[in-house]
Coordinates of C-alpha atoms in Angstrom, one line a residue:
M4 CA -3.9 -4.8 2.1
G5 CA -7.5 -5.2 1.0
A6 CA -7.9 -4.4 -2.6
V7 CA -4.2 -5.0 -3.3
M8 CA -4.4 -8.5 -1.7
G9 CA -7.6 -9.2 -3.6
T10 CA -5.8 -8.7 -6.9
F11 CA -2.7 -10.7 -5.8
S12 CA -4.8 -13.6 -4.5
S13 CA -5.6 -14.5 -8.1
L14 CA -1.9 -15.5 -8.5
Q15 CA -2.6 -18.4 -6.2
T16 CA -5.6 -19.7 -8.1
K17 CA -5.0 -19.0 -11.8
Q18 CA -4.3 -22.0 -13.9
R19 CA -1.3 -21.9 -16.2
R20 CA -2.4 -20.7 -19.6
P21 CA -0.9 -21.6 -23.0
S22 CA 2.3 -19.8 -23.9
K23 CA 0.5 -17.9 -26.6
D24 CA -1.0 -15.7 -23.9
K25 CA 2.4 -14.1 -23.4
I26 CA 2.2 -12.8 -26.9
E27 CA -1.4 -11.6 -26.3
D28 CA -0.3 -9.8 -23.1
E29 CA 2.5 -8.0 -25.0
L30 CA 0.1 -7.0 -27.8
E31 CA -2.6 -5.8 -25.3
M32 CA 0.0 -3.6 -23.6
T33 CA 0.3 -1.7 -26.9
M34 CA -3.4 -1.0 -27.0
V35 CA -3.7 1.1 -23.8
C36 CA -3.0 4.7 -23.2
H37 CA 0.0 3.9 -21.1
R38 CA 2.2 1.0 -22.0
P39 CA 4.0 -0.5 -19.1
E40 CA 7.7 -1.4 -19.1
G41 CA 8.5 -4.8 -20.7
L42 CA 7.8 -7.8 -18.5
E43 CA 11.5 -8.7 -18.4
Q44 CA 12.4 -5.3 -17.0
L45 CA 9.7 -5.5 -14.4
E46 CA 10.7 -9.0 -13.5
A47 CA 14.2 -7.7 -12.8
Q48 CA 13.0 -4.7 -10.8
T49 CA 10.5 -6.6 -8.6
N50 CA 10.1 -9.9 -6.7
F51 CA 7.6 -11.3 -9.1
T52 CA 8.0 -13.8 -11.8
K53 CA 7.0 -13.0 -15.4
R54 CA 4.0 -15.3 -15.0
E55 CA 2.9 -13.5 -11.9
L56 CA 3.3 -10.1 -13.7
Q57 CA 1.1 -11.3 -16.5
V58 CA -1.6 -12.2 -14.1
L59 CA -1.3 -8.9 -12.2
Y60 CA -1.3 -7.0 -15.5
R61 CA -4.5 -8.6 -16.7
G62 CA -6.2 -7.8 -13.4
F63 CA -4.9 -4.2 -13.5
K64 CA -6.0 -3.7 -17.1
N65 CA -9.5 -5.1 -16.3
E66 CA -10.0 -2.4 -13.6
C67 CA -8.1 0.3 -15.5
P68 CA -8.3 -0.2 -19.3
S69 CA -6.4 3.1 -19.9
G70 CA -3.3 1.6 -18.3
V71 CA -3.4 4.2 -15.4
V72 CA -5.6 4.8 -12.4
N73 CA -6.5 8.2 -11.0
E74 CA -7.3 8.8 -7.4
E75 CA -11.1 8.8 -7.8
T76 CA -11.0 5.4 -9.5
F77 CA -8.6 4.1 -6.9
K78 CA -11.0 5.2 -4.1
Q79 CA -13.9 3.4 -5.8
I80 CA -12.0 0.2 -6.2
Y81 CA -10.8 0.3 -2.6
A82 CA -14.2 1.1 -1.1
Q83 CA -15.6 -2.2 -2.4
F84 CA -13.4 -4.0 0.1
F85 CA -14.5 -2.0 3.1
P86 CA -18.3 -1.6 2.8
H87 CA -18.9 -1.0 6.5
G88 CA -16.6 2.0 6.8
D89 CA -15.4 5.1 4.9
A90 CA -12.3 4.2 3.0
S91 CA -12.0 7.5 1.1
M92 CA -9.3 9.2 3.3
Y93 CA -7.2 6.1 3.7
A94 CA -7.4 5.4 -0.1
H95 CA -6.3 9.0 -0.6
Y96 CA -3.2 8.6 1.5
L97 CA -2.4 5.2 0.0
F98 CA -2.8 6.5 -3.6
H99 CA -0.3 9.2 -3.0
A100 CA 2.1 6.6 -1.5
F101 CA 1.7 4.5 -4.7
D102 CA 2.1 7.6 -6.8
T103 CA 5.8 8.1 -6.1
T104 CA 6.3 10.6 -8.9
Q105 CA 3.3 12.7 -7.8
T106 CA 1.8 12.8 -11.3
G107 CA -1.8 12.3 -10.1
S108 CA -2.0 8.8 -11.6
V109 CA -0.7 5.3 -10.8
K110 CA 0.8 3.3 -13.6
F111 CA 1.1 -0.5 -13.6
E112 CA 4.8 -0.1 -12.8
D113 CA 4.0 1.9 -9.7
F114 CA 1.4 -0.7 -8.6
V115 CA 3.7 -3.8 -8.9
T116 CA 6.7 -2.0 -7.4
A117 CA 4.7 -1.2 -4.3
L118 CA 3.1 -4.6 -4.2
S119 CA 6.5 -6.3 -4.5
I120 CA 7.7 -4.4 -1.4
L121 CA 4.6 -4.9 0.7
L122 CA 4.3 -8.6 -0.1
R123 CA 7.8 -9.8 -0.6
G124 CA 10.1 -7.1 0.6
T125 CA 12.4 -7.3 3.6
V126 CA 11.3 -5.9 6.9
H127 CA 13.5 -2.9 6.3
E128 CA 11.9 -2.3 2.9
K129 CA 8.4 -2.6 4.2
L130 CA 9.1 -0.2 7.1
R131 CA 10.6 2.4 4.7
W132 CA 7.5 2.2 2.5
T133 CA 5.3 2.5 5.6
F134 CA 7.3 5.5 6.7
N135 CA 6.6 7.1 3.3
L136 CA 2.9 6.5 3.7
Y137 CA 2.8 8.2 7.1
D138 CA 5.0 11.1 5.9
I139 CA 2.0 12.8 4.2
N140 CA 3.7 16.0 3.2
K141 CA 6.9 14.2 2.0
D142 CA 9.2 16.4 4.0
G143 CA 11.2 13.4 5.3
Y144 CA 9.6 13.4 8.8
I145 CA 6.5 12.2 10.5
N146 CA 4.8 14.6 13.0
K147 CA 2.0 13.6 15.4
E148 CA -0.7 15.2 13.2
E149 CA 0.3 13.1 10.2
M150 CA 0.3 9.9 12.3
M151 CA -3.1 10.8 13.7
D152 CA -4.5 11.4 10.2
I153 CA -3.4 8.0 8.9
V154 CA -4.5 6.1 12.0
K155 CA -7.9 7.8 12.1
A156 CA -8.3 7.1 8.4
I157 CA -7.7 3.4 9.1
Y158 CA -10.2 3.3 11.9
D159 CA -12.8 5.1 9.8
M160 CA -12.2 2.6 7.0
M161 CA -12.7 -0.4 9.3
G162 CA -16.1 1.0 10.3
K163 CA -18.4 0.7 13.2
Y164 CA -18.4 -3.1 12.9
T165 CA -14.7 -3.3 14.0
Y166 CA -14.3 -5.7 16.8
P167 CA -13.9 -4.9 19.6
V168 CA -16.0 -1.7 19.4
L169 CA -13.6 1.2 19.5
K170 CA -14.0 4.3 21.7
E171 CA -14.0 7.7 20.1
D172 CA -10.6 8.6 21.5
T173 CA -8.9 5.3 20.7
P174 CA -7.0 6.6 17.6
R175 CA -5.6 9.5 19.7
Q176 CA -4.5 7.2 22.5
H177 CA -2.9 4.9 19.9
V178 CA -1.0 7.7 18.3
D179 CA 0.2 9.2 21.7
I180 CA 1.7 5.8 22.7
F181 CA 3.3 5.2 19.3
F182 CA 4.7 8.7 19.0
Q183 CA 6.1 8.8 22.5
K184 CA 8.1 5.6 21.7
M185 CA 9.2 6.7 18.3
D186 CA 10.3 10.3 19.0
K187 CA 13.6 9.3 20.6
N188 CA 15.0 12.8 21.1
K189 CA 11.6 14.4 21.9
D190 CA 11.9 17.1 19.2
G191 CA 8.3 16.6 18.0
I192 CA 9.1 14.7 14.8
V193 CA 10.0 11.2 13.9
T194 CA 12.8 10.6 11.5
L195 CA 13.2 7.5 9.3
D196 CA 16.0 6.3 11.5
E197 CA 13.9 6.7 14.6
F198 CA 11.0 5.0 12.9
L199 CA 13.1 2.0 11.8
E200 CA 14.7 1.6 15.2
S201 CA 11.4 2.0 17.2
C202 CA 9.5 -0.5 15.0
Q203 CA 12.2 -3.2 15.1
E204 CA 12.9 -3.0 18.8
D205 CA 9.2 -2.9 20.0
D206 CA 7.1 -6.0 19.4
N207 CA 3.9 -4.1 20.1
I208 CA 4.6 -1.6 17.4
M209 CA 5.5 -4.4 14.9
R210 CA 2.3 -6.3 15.7
S211 CA 0.2 -3.2 15.2
L212 CA 1.9 -2.4 11.9
Q213 CA 1.4 -6.0 10.8
L214 CA -2.3 -5.7 11.5
F215 CA -2.4 -2.5 9.5
E216 CA -0.8 -4.3 6.6
N217 CA -4.2 -5.9 6.1
V218 CA -5.5 -2.6 4.9
M219 CA -2.5 -1.4 2.9

């Protein structure tokens, strides 16, 4: 999860600050262009504690002082974590998965909701989120072209230093195998139910998705 994990890692190392910082956090929220939901509400809606949300908010605000992040800024942030590859296309797809309301910007609430699912959600929740990422046109199905676009974007992002060195047709082979297993009724599309069933019954698919979680 690259940039996402980089932000979250600070939760493990931050020292507990005086309680007055809670007041400062609430005051700072009023000074940005977009004010997030109250910490209590976000705590109820996510798997994070209020303390963790405070840490995440400070990191988010440092990168995005306006309180929202647009796609270009998102790409710039994400590219820092993958200097040996081209992260722009994967960041594009990931941004639109975070931007659930399709407003063209990601708010703090969008960020922590997705992060909560990816880091602390159930297997079913993580798979539903991943399905939405692969469903590029948001029509409720994944076709082979969409899967190819996402997988190729991941390989492009990992760059030429990926080990072992990948052949040019590796993404296509990867997609062909996955799609054949997932498209149960061979109608050329993968439904959510097919995706969930295939992922949970095939250890190879689950292992591959777990590897891809490192760049989500």
